[in-house]
Short mmCIF file of C-alpha atoms in Angstrom, two decimals:
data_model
loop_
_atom_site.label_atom_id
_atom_site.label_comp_id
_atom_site.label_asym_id
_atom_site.label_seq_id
_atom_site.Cartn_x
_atom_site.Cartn_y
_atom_site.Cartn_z
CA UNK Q 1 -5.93 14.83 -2.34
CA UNK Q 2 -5.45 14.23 1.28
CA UNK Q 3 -1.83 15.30 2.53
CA UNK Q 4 -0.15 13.13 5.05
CA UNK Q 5 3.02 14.03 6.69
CA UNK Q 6 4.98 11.80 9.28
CA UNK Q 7 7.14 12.31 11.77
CA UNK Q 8 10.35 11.72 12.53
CA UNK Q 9 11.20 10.65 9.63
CA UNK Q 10 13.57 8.38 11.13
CA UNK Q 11 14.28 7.19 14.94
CA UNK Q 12 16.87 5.38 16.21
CA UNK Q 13 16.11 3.21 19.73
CA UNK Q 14 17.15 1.16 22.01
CA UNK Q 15 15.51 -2.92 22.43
CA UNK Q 16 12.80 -1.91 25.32
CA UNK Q 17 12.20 1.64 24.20
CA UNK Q 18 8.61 2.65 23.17
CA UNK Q 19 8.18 4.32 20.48
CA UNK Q 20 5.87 6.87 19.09
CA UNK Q 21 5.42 7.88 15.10
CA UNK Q 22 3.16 10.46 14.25
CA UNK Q 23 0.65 11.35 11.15
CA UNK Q 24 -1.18 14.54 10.50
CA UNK Q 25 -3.39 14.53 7.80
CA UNK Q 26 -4.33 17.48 6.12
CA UNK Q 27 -7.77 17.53 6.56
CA UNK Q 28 -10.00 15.53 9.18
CA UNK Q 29 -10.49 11.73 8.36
CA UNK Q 30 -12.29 11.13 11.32
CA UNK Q 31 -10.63 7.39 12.43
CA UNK Q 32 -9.67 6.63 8.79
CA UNK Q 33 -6.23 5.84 9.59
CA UNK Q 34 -3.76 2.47 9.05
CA UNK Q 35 -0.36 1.66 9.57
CA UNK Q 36 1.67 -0.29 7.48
CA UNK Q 37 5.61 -1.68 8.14
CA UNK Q 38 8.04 -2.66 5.48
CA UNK Q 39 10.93 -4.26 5.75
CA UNK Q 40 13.61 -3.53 3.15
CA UNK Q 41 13.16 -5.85 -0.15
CA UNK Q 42 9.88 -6.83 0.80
CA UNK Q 43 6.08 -5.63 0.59
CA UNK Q 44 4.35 -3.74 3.20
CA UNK Q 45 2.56 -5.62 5.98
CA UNK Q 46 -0.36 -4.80 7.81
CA UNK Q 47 -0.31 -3.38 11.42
CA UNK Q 48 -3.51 -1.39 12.24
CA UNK Q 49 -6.63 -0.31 10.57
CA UNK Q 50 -9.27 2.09 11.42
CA UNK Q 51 -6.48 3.55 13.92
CA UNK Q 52 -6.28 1.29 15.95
CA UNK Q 53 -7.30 -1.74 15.17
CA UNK Q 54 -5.01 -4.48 15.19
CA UNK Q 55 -5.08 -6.84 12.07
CA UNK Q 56 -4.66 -10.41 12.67
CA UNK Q 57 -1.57 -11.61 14.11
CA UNK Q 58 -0.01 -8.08 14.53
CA UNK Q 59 1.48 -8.17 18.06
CA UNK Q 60 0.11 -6.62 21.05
CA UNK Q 61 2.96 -4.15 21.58
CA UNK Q 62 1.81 -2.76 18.50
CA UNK Q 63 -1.20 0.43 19.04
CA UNK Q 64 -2.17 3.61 17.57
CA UNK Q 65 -4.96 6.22 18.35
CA UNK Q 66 -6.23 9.48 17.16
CA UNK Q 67 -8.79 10.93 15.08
CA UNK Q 68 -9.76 13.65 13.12
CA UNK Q 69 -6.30 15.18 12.03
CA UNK Q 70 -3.82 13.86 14.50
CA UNK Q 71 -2.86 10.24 14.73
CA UNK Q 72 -0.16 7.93 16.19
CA UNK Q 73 1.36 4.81 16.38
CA UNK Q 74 2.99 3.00 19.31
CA UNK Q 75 5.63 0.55 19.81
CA UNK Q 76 5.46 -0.38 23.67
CA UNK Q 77 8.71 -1.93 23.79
CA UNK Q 78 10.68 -2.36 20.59
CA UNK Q 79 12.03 -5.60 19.83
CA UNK Q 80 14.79 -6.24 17.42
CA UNK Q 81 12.41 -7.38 14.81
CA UNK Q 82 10.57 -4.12 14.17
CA UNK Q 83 13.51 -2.55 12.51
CA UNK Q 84 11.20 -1.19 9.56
CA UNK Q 85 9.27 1.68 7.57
CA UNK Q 86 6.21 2.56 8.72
CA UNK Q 87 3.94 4.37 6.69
CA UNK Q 88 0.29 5.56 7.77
CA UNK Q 89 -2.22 5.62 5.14
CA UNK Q 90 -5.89 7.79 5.35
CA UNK Q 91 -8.13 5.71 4.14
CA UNK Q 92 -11.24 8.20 4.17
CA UNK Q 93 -11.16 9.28 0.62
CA UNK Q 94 -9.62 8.92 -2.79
CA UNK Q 95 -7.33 8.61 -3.81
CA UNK Q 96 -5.68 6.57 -0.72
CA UNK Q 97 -2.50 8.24 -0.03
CA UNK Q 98 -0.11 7.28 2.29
CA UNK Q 99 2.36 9.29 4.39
CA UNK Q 100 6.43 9.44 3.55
CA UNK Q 101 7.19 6.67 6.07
CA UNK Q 102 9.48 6.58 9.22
CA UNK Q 103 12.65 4.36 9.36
CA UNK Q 104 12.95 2.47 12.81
CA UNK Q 105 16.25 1.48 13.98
CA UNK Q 106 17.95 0.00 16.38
CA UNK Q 107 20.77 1.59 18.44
CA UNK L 1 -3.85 -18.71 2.07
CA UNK L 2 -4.58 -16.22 -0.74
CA UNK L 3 -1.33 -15.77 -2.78
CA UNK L 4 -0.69 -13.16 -5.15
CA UNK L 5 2.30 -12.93 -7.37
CA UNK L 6 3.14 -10.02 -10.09
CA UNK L 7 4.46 -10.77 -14.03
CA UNK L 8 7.90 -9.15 -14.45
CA UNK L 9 8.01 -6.94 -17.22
CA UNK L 10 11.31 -5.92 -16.46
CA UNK L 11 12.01 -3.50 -18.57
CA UNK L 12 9.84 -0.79 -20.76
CA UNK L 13 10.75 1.33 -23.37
CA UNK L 14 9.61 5.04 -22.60
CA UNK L 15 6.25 6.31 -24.55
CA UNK L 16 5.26 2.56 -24.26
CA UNK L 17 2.78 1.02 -22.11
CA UNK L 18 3.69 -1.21 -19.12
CA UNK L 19 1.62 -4.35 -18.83
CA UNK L 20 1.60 -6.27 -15.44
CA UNK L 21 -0.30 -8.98 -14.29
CA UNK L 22 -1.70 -10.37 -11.13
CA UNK L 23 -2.67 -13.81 -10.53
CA UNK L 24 -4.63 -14.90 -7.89
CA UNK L 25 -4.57 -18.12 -5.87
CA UNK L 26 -6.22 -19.55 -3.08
CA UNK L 27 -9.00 -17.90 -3.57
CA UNK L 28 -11.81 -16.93 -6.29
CA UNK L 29 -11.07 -13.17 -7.94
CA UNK L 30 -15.17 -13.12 -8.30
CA UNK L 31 -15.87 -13.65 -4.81
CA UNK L 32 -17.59 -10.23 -3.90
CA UNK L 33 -16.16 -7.63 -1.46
CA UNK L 34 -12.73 -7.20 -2.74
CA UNK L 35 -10.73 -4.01 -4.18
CA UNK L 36 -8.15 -5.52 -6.57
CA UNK L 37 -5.42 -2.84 -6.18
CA UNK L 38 -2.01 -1.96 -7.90
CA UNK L 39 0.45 0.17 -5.69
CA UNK L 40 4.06 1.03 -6.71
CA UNK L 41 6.77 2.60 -4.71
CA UNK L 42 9.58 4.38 -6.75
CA UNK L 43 13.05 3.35 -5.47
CA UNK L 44 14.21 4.32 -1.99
CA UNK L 45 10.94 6.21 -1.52
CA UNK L 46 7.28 6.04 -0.52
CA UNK L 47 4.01 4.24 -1.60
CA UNK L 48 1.48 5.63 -4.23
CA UNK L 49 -1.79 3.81 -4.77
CA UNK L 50 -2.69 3.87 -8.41
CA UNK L 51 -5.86 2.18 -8.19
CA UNK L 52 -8.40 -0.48 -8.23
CA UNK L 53 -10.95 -2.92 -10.00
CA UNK L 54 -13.89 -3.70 -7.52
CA UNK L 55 -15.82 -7.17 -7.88
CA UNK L 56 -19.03 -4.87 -9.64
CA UNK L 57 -17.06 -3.81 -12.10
CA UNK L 58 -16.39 -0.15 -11.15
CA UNK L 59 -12.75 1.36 -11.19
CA UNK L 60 -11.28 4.01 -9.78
CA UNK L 61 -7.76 5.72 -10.38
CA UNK L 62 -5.24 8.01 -9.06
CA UNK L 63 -6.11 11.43 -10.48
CA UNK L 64 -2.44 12.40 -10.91
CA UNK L 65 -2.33 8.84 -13.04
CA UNK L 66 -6.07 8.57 -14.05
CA UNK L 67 -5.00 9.55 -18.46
CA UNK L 68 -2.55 6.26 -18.12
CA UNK L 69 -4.05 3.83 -16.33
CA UNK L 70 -6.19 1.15 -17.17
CA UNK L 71 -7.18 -2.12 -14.44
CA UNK L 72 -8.82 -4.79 -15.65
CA UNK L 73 -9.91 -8.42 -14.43
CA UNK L 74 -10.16 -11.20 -16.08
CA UNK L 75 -12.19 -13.96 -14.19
CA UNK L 76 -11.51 -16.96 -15.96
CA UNK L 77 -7.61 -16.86 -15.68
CA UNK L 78 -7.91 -15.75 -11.91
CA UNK L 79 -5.78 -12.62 -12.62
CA UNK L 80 -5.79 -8.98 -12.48
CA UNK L 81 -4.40 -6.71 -15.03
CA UNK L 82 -2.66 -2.78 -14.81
CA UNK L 83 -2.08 -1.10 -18.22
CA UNK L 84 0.23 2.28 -17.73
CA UNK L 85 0.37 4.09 -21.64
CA UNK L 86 3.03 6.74 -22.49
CA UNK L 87 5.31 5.79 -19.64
CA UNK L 88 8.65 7.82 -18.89
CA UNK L 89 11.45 7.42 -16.34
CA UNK L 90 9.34 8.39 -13.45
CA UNK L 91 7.41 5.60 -13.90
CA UNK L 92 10.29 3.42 -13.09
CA UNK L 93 9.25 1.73 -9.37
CA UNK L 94 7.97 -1.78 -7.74
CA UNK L 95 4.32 -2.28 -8.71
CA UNK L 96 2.65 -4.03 -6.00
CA UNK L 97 -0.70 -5.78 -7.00
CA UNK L 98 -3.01 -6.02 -3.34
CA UNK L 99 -6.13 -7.17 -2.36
CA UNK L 100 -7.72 -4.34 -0.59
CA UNK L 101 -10.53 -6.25 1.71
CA UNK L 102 -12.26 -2.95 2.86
CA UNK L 103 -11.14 -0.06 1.46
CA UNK L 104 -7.67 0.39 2.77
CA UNK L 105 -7.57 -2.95 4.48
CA UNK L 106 -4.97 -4.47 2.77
CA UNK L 107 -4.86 -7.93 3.60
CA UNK L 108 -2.81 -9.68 0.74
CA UNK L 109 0.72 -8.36 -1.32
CA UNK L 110 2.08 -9.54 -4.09
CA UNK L 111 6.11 -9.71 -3.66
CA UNK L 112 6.36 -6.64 -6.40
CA UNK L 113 8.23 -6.86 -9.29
CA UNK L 114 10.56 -3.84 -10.43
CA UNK L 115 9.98 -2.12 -13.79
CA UNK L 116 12.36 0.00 -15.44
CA UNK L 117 11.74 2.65 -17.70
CA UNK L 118 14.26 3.29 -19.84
CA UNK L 119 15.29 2.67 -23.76
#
């Protein structure tokens, strides 16, 4: 199985801040990489696919990039709502696996 | 809108096997292109994917779960099934039934229901 680790695996920042999560995965998984954001009580939504492609009504504050091993995920100014989990997932291979997830929060 | 929505088992006796079911609205289950999926998350910690029934027919599981697991479809009721045999305490978690539009796209949740292992 494909390994992926996050980091931090938890932030605190200020409304405005931008904000960078990382994901390694263990192997290379070329651009195989989404990001997912979870609020507490609910079920994981959608943010990016393919690295960094947007899915549909994801705001544009939200990016990512990377490849191979190395990916990352952007907030360009956090907003009060994204107060989440994010978890990446590798999507190369199975099985799927996703990484231990980094909890946002505000200051 | 596509709607999924979980049974709720609630709770399971261990060495017994957990039954959920998925049904689907707002959409077909048969239309082609779809990974019908089951995730879980144990409490307070991270996602697993346990697996999924594609629109051919195939399957594919979680090796670490692969003995257990069994996902099934069952067109005429619009729903999609997970069977988990011989299930103990660490099997206790929110199961999360997705559609999976390509292959880690996943598009639709299910609100997840909580199943507890435990006699």
């Amino acid at each position: 199985d494909i390994q992926m680790t996050q980091s931090p695996s938890s932030l605190s920042a200020s409304v405005g801040d931008r904000v960078t999560i990382t994901c390694r995965a263990s192997q290379g998984i070329r651009n195989d990489l989404g990001w997912y954001q979870q609020k507490p009580g609910k079920a994981p939504k959608g943010l990016i696919y393919a690295t960094s492609s947007l899915q549909s009504g994801v705001p544009s504050r939200f990016s990512g990039s990377g490849s191979g091993t190395e990916f990352t995920l952007t907030i360009s100014s956090l907003q009060p709502e994204d107060s989440a989990t994010y978890y990446c997932l590798q999507h190369n291979s199975y099985p799927l696996t996703f990484g231990g997830g980094t909890k946002v929060e505000l200051k | 809108q596509v709607q999924l929505q979980e049974s709720d088992p609630g709770l399971v006796k261990p060495s017994q096997t957990l039954s959920l079911t998925c049904s689907v609205s707002g959409g077909s289950i048969s239309t082609g292109g779809y990974y019908w999926t089951w995730i879980r998350q144990h409490p307070g910690k991270g996602l697993e994917w346990i697996g999924y029934f594609y629109y051919t027919g195939s399957t594919y599981y979680n090796p670490s779960l692969k003995s257990r697991v069994i996902i099934s479809v069952d067109t005429s009721k619009n729903e999609f099934s997970l069977k988990l045999s011989s299930v103990t305490a660490a099997d206790t978690a929110v199961y999360y039934c997705v559609r999976d539009s390509r292959r880690g796209l996943f598009d639709y949740w299910g609100q997840g229901t909580l199943v507890t292992v435990s006699s």
